[in-house]
Amino acid sequence: MRVAGYARVSTQEQKLHGVSIAAQEQALADWAAEHGHEYVGCYNDAGISARSRYTKRPELLRLLQDVQAHRVELIIFTKLDRWFRNVGDYYEIQRVLDDCGVAWKAIWEDYETETASGRLKVNIMLSVAQDEADRASERVKFINDGKRAKGQPAGSKAPLGYIIKDRQYQIDNDTANAARDMFTAYIRLQSVLGVKKYMLETWKIDRAYTKYVNYFRNRLYIGEVYGIENACPAL
């Protein structure tokens, strides 16, 4: 039987619970080998939240294309919540799998969809998983809203010229001059692409074009954090 693995983890899950894409991939490959199946590979959506719609999971979409091309006969994943935490999305995908005669299995859990009681169990567990994801999202939003109200960083990264220290944005003495020069260069060149090239040649700083666009739009550089003026030193 041709078996495909599917792995997923959000960056938040990786940080909080140590969920690893590599560990999932290895477990899936081992299971396929132990059961004598032809393992066609693992489709992994690293850094994808459980709340993301399936249309936002590129590897899942690629897997579905291979299912419809009859390259896959069985899909395996470690746990049901790696597959879906959204009941609506689950049934949309399940219709595709049913049409193609493709089954799925959670190798670390006991689920089946051949009986009414089995389908009820899947529905219950998906509903619980969706509720857990919703609650986690609400907690993160509550914490981040509190930080924004105080002008504190909601994330873990600061733009060029700043660092996050003691829960505040502070000027990074190592890159502050480069950040100031970045704005001077833009005034002179009037080109984001020109600034990107200039920063690489002059400061050996290589950032994506979109990163520079975000820098030039970031009001942090004038001391404003989430609409709060003078919340941090201005560059």
Tab-separated table of C-alpha atoms in Angstrom:
chain	number	residue	atom	x	y	z
A	1	MET	CA	0.000	0.000	0.000
A	2	ARG	CA	1.265	3.495	-0.877
A	3	VAL	CA	1.346	5.495	2.335
A	4	ALA	CA	1.912	9.230	2.775
A	5	GLY	CA	2.750	10.895	6.079
A	6	TYR	CA	1.413	14.275	7.172
A	7	ALA	CA	3.026	16.370	9.906
A	8	ARG	CA	2.110	19.787	11.227
A	9	VAL	CA	3.236	22.031	14.041
A	10	SER	CA	2.808	25.708	14.805
A	11	THR	CA	5.785	27.695	16.057
A	12	GLN	CA	3.901	28.367	19.299
A	13	GLU	CA	3.363	24.630	19.890
A	14	GLN	CA	7.032	23.950	19.211
A	15	LYS	CA	8.039	26.574	21.765
A	16	LEU	CA	5.582	25.528	24.484
A	17	HIS	CA	5.449	21.756	24.136
A	18	GLY	CA	8.529	20.767	22.156
A	19	VAL	CA	6.440	19.290	19.345
A	20	SER	CA	8.891	18.508	16.576
A	21	ILE	CA	8.289	18.044	12.863
A	22	ALA	CA	11.394	15.835	12.723
A	23	ALA	CA	10.051	13.570	15.487
A	24	GLN	CA	6.713	13.239	13.714
A	25	GLU	CA	8.389	12.473	10.383
A	26	GLN	CA	10.559	9.770	11.930
A	27	ALA	CA	7.633	8.139	13.724
A	28	LEU	CA	5.574	8.053	10.530
A	29	ALA	CA	8.390	6.591	8.439
A	30	ASP	CA	9.057	3.952	11.112
A	31	TRP	CA	5.373	2.966	11.266
A	32	ALA	CA	5.153	2.554	7.484
A	33	ALA	CA	8.310	0.399	7.457
A	34	GLU	CA	7.131	-1.753	10.358
A	35	HIS	CA	3.844	-2.477	8.579
A	36	GLY	CA	5.460	-3.232	5.236
A	37	HIS	CA	3.995	-0.300	3.326
A	38	GLU	CA	5.532	1.713	0.503
A	39	TYR	CA	6.256	5.093	2.082
A	40	VAL	CA	5.955	7.857	-0.515
A	41	GLY	CA	7.168	10.581	1.849
A	42	CYS	CA	5.980	13.108	4.411
A	43	TYR	CA	4.078	16.301	3.679
A	44	ASN	CA	4.878	18.712	6.485
A	45	ASP	CA	3.307	22.076	7.199
A	46	ALA	CA	5.848	23.499	9.642
A	47	GLY	CA	4.866	26.718	11.374
A	48	ILE	CA	1.177	26.391	10.466
A	49	SER	CA	-1.352	27.074	13.209
A	50	ALA	CA	-4.120	24.620	14.007
A	51	ARG	CA	-6.574	27.458	13.409
A	52	SER	CA	-5.421	28.018	9.829
A	53	ARG	CA	-7.891	26.923	7.186
A	54	TYR	CA	-6.784	23.952	5.139
A	55	THR	CA	-6.533	26.256	2.110
A	56	LYS	CA	-3.632	27.961	3.906
A	57	ARG	CA	-1.662	24.713	4.289
A	58	PRO	CA	0.454	24.323	1.133
A	59	GLU	CA	1.679	20.810	1.896
A	60	LEU	CA	-1.812	19.570	2.694
A	61	LEU	CA	-3.016	20.937	-0.634
A	62	ARG	CA	-0.136	19.180	-2.389
A	63	LEU	CA	-1.062	15.964	-0.586
A	64	LEU	CA	-4.664	16.281	-1.793
A	65	GLN	CA	-3.445	16.711	-5.365
A	66	ASP	CA	-1.486	13.475	-5.049
A	67	VAL	CA	-4.527	11.765	-3.526
A	68	GLN	CA	-6.644	12.818	-6.490
A	69	ALA	CA	-3.901	11.611	-8.833
A	70	HIS	CA	-4.131	8.194	-7.094
A	71	ARG	CA	-0.525	8.312	-5.866
A	72	VAL	CA	-1.607	7.752	-2.242
A	73	GLU	CA	-3.777	5.024	-0.735
A	74	LEU	CA	-3.408	5.774	2.987
A	75	ILE	CA	-2.552	8.940	4.928
A	76	ILE	CA	-0.941	8.637	8.349
A	77	PHE	CA	-0.258	11.231	11.033
A	78	THR	CA	0.745	10.955	14.675
A	79	LYS	CA	-2.367	12.405	16.334
A	80	LEU	CA	-5.743	13.630	15.150
A	81	ASP	CA	-4.978	17.231	16.076
A	82	ARG	CA	-1.998	17.164	13.678
A	83	TRP	CA	-4.532	16.503	10.936
A	84	PHE	CA	-7.341	18.883	11.912
A	85	ARG	CA	-8.741	20.837	14.825
A	86	ASN	CA	-11.593	22.233	12.783
A	87	VAL	CA	-14.701	20.116	12.254
A	88	GLY	CA	-15.838	21.963	9.128
A	89	ASP	CA	-12.471	21.656	7.394
A	90	TYR	CA	-12.212	18.008	8.368
A	91	TYR	CA	-15.418	17.099	6.571
A	92	GLU	CA	-14.496	19.061	3.467
A	93	ILE	CA	-11.285	17.046	3.182
A	94	GLN	CA	-12.977	13.806	4.186
A	95	ARG	CA	-15.315	14.099	1.197
A	96	VAL	CA	-12.288	14.292	-1.106
A	97	LEU	CA	-10.710	11.249	0.545
A	98	ASP	CA	-13.967	9.284	0.364
A	99	ASP	CA	-14.348	10.078	-3.329
A	100	CYS	CA	-10.814	8.779	-3.948
A	101	GLY	CA	-11.111	5.775	-1.659
A	102	VAL	CA	-8.245	6.953	0.547
A	103	ALA	CA	-8.219	6.160	4.270
A	104	TRP	CA	-6.327	7.788	7.131
A	105	LYS	CA	-4.853	6.651	10.442
A	106	ALA	CA	-3.538	8.372	13.576
A	107	ILE	CA	-0.658	6.082	14.535
A	108	TRP	CA	-0.535	7.173	18.188
A	109	GLU	CA	-4.295	7.106	18.744
A	110	ASP	CA	-7.181	4.708	18.171
A	111	TYR	CA	-9.662	6.150	15.694
A	112	GLU	CA	-11.802	4.639	12.962
A	113	THR	CA	-14.615	5.987	10.774
A	114	GLU	CA	-16.192	2.737	9.573
A	115	THR	CA	-18.827	2.607	12.336
A	116	ALA	CA	-21.311	5.138	13.711
A	117	SER	CA	-19.641	5.043	17.138
A	118	GLY	CA	-16.229	5.546	15.525
A	119	ARG	CA	-17.446	8.589	13.584
A	120	LEU	CA	-19.040	9.972	16.771
A	121	LYS	CA	-15.734	9.614	18.604
A	122	VAL	CA	-13.897	11.488	15.828
A	123	ASN	CA	-16.510	14.261	15.931
A	124	ILE	CA	-16.207	14.608	19.706
A	125	MET	CA	-12.408	14.681	19.678
A	126	LEU	CA	-12.304	17.180	16.809
A	127	SER	CA	-14.737	19.410	18.689
A	128	VAL	CA	-12.576	19.191	21.820
A	129	ALA	CA	-9.411	19.942	19.814
A	130	GLN	CA	-11.075	22.919	18.132
A	131	ASP	CA	-12.224	24.241	21.508
A	132	GLU	CA	-8.688	23.898	22.907
A	133	ALA	CA	-7.250	25.773	19.920
A	134	ASP	CA	-9.857	28.528	20.314
A	135	ARG	CA	-9.145	28.882	24.025
A	136	ALA	CA	-5.378	28.990	23.450
A	137	SER	CA	-5.838	31.689	20.817
A	138	GLU	CA	-8.000	33.716	23.209
A	139	ARG	CA	-5.346	33.456	25.938
A	140	VAL	CA	-2.580	34.595	23.581
A	141	LYS	CA	-4.741	37.483	22.346
A	142	PHE	CA	-5.530	38.539	25.924
A	143	ILE	CA	-1.829	38.542	26.867
A	144	ASN	CA	-0.793	40.404	23.721
A	145	ASP	CA	-3.563	42.986	24.135
A	146	GLY	CA	-2.281	43.644	27.662
A	147	LYS	CA	1.249	44.121	26.381
A	148	ARG	CA	0.113	46.486	23.629
A	149	ALA	CA	-1.839	48.570	26.124
A	150	LYS	CA	1.422	49.071	28.040
A	151	GLY	CA	3.471	49.719	24.908
A	152	GLN	CA	5.350	46.471	25.407
A	153	PRO	CA	6.493	44.167	22.597
A	154	ALA	CA	3.914	41.508	21.736
A	155	GLY	CA	6.451	39.449	19.800
A	156	SER	CA	10.023	38.347	20.297
A	157	LYS	CA	11.720	40.232	17.461
A	158	ALA	CA	12.637	43.884	17.120
A	159	PRO	CA	13.310	45.842	13.923
A	160	LEU	CA	16.795	46.870	12.869
A	161	GLY	CA	18.282	49.296	15.392
A	162	TYR	CA	16.312	47.978	18.380
A	163	ILE	CA	16.468	45.145	20.882
A	164	ILE	CA	13.899	43.877	23.361
A	165	LYS	CA	15.145	44.102	26.914
A	166	ASP	CA	13.228	44.155	30.203
A	167	ARG	CA	9.987	43.839	28.215
A	168	GLN	CA	10.660	47.093	26.390
A	169	TYR	CA	12.022	48.204	23.034
A	170	GLN	CA	15.462	49.707	23.534
A	171	ILE	CA	18.032	51.056	21.109
A	172	ASP	CA	20.578	48.477	19.987
A	173	ASN	CA	23.922	50.261	19.988
A	174	ASP	CA	25.369	47.680	17.599
A	175	THR	CA	22.878	48.406	14.806
A	176	ALA	CA	21.462	51.863	15.602
A	177	ASN	CA	23.804	53.686	13.224
A	178	ALA	CA	22.955	51.281	10.438
A	179	ALA	CA	19.236	51.874	11.027
A	180	ARG	CA	19.663	55.648	10.914
A	181	ASP	CA	21.735	55.345	7.752
A	182	MET	CA	18.986	53.182	6.235
A	183	PHE	CA	16.563	56.104	6.411
A	184	THR	CA	19.163	58.541	5.126
A	185	ALA	CA	19.814	56.232	2.200
A	186	TYR	CA	16.129	56.025	1.373
A	187	ILE	CA	15.782	59.804	1.345
A	188	ARG	CA	18.736	59.957	-1.028
A	189	LEU	CA	17.889	56.993	-3.266
A	190	GLN	CA	14.073	57.070	-3.145
A	191	SER	CA	14.153	53.314	-3.739
A	192	VAL	CA	13.597	50.405	-1.375
A	193	LEU	CA	15.520	48.119	-3.711
A	194	GLY	CA	18.336	50.670	-3.773
A	195	VAL	CA	18.404	50.728	0.024
A	196	LYS	CA	18.508	46.929	0.155
A	197	LYS	CA	21.548	46.900	-2.122
A	198	TYR	CA	23.191	49.811	-0.262
A	199	MET	CA	22.755	48.168	3.160
A	200	LEU	CA	24.306	44.946	1.908
A	201	GLU	CA	27.301	46.705	0.362
A	202	THR	CA	27.861	49.223	3.166
A	203	TRP	CA	26.771	47.443	6.322
A	204	LYS	CA	26.801	43.779	5.242
A	205	ILE	CA	23.156	43.602	6.286
A	206	ASP	CA	21.096	41.351	4.037
A	207	ARG	CA	17.339	41.634	4.551
A	208	ALA	CA	14.395	40.852	2.298
A	209	TYR	CA	12.807	43.611	0.245
A	210	THR	CA	9.551	43.260	2.193
A	211	LYS	CA	11.476	43.587	5.448
A	212	TYR	CA	12.722	47.031	4.413
A	213	VAL	CA	9.207	48.021	3.342
A	214	ASN	CA	8.008	47.115	6.836
A	215	TYR	CA	10.871	49.051	8.417
A	216	PHE	CA	9.913	52.224	6.578
A	217	ARG	CA	6.303	51.825	7.697
A	218	ASN	CA	7.156	51.013	11.310
A	219	ARG	CA	6.263	53.884	13.638
A	220	LEU	CA	8.505	52.387	16.299
A	221	TYR	CA	11.302	54.443	14.749
A	222	ILE	CA	9.553	57.633	15.862
A	223	GLY	CA	9.000	56.262	19.351
A	224	GLU	CA	5.403	55.082	18.880
A	225	VAL	CA	4.366	51.590	19.996
A	226	TYR	CA	0.839	50.383	19.140
A	227	GLY	CA	-0.400	53.957	18.939
A	228	ILE	CA	1.252	55.044	22.213
A	229	GLU	CA	3.564	57.996	21.599
A	230	ASN	CA	6.970	58.200	23.331
A	231	ALA	CA	6.689	54.547	24.391
A	232	CYS	CA	10.284	53.886	23.355
A	233	PRO	CA	13.369	55.844	22.291
A	234	ALA	CA	13.043	57.194	18.751
A	235	LEU	CA	15.774	56.612	16.190
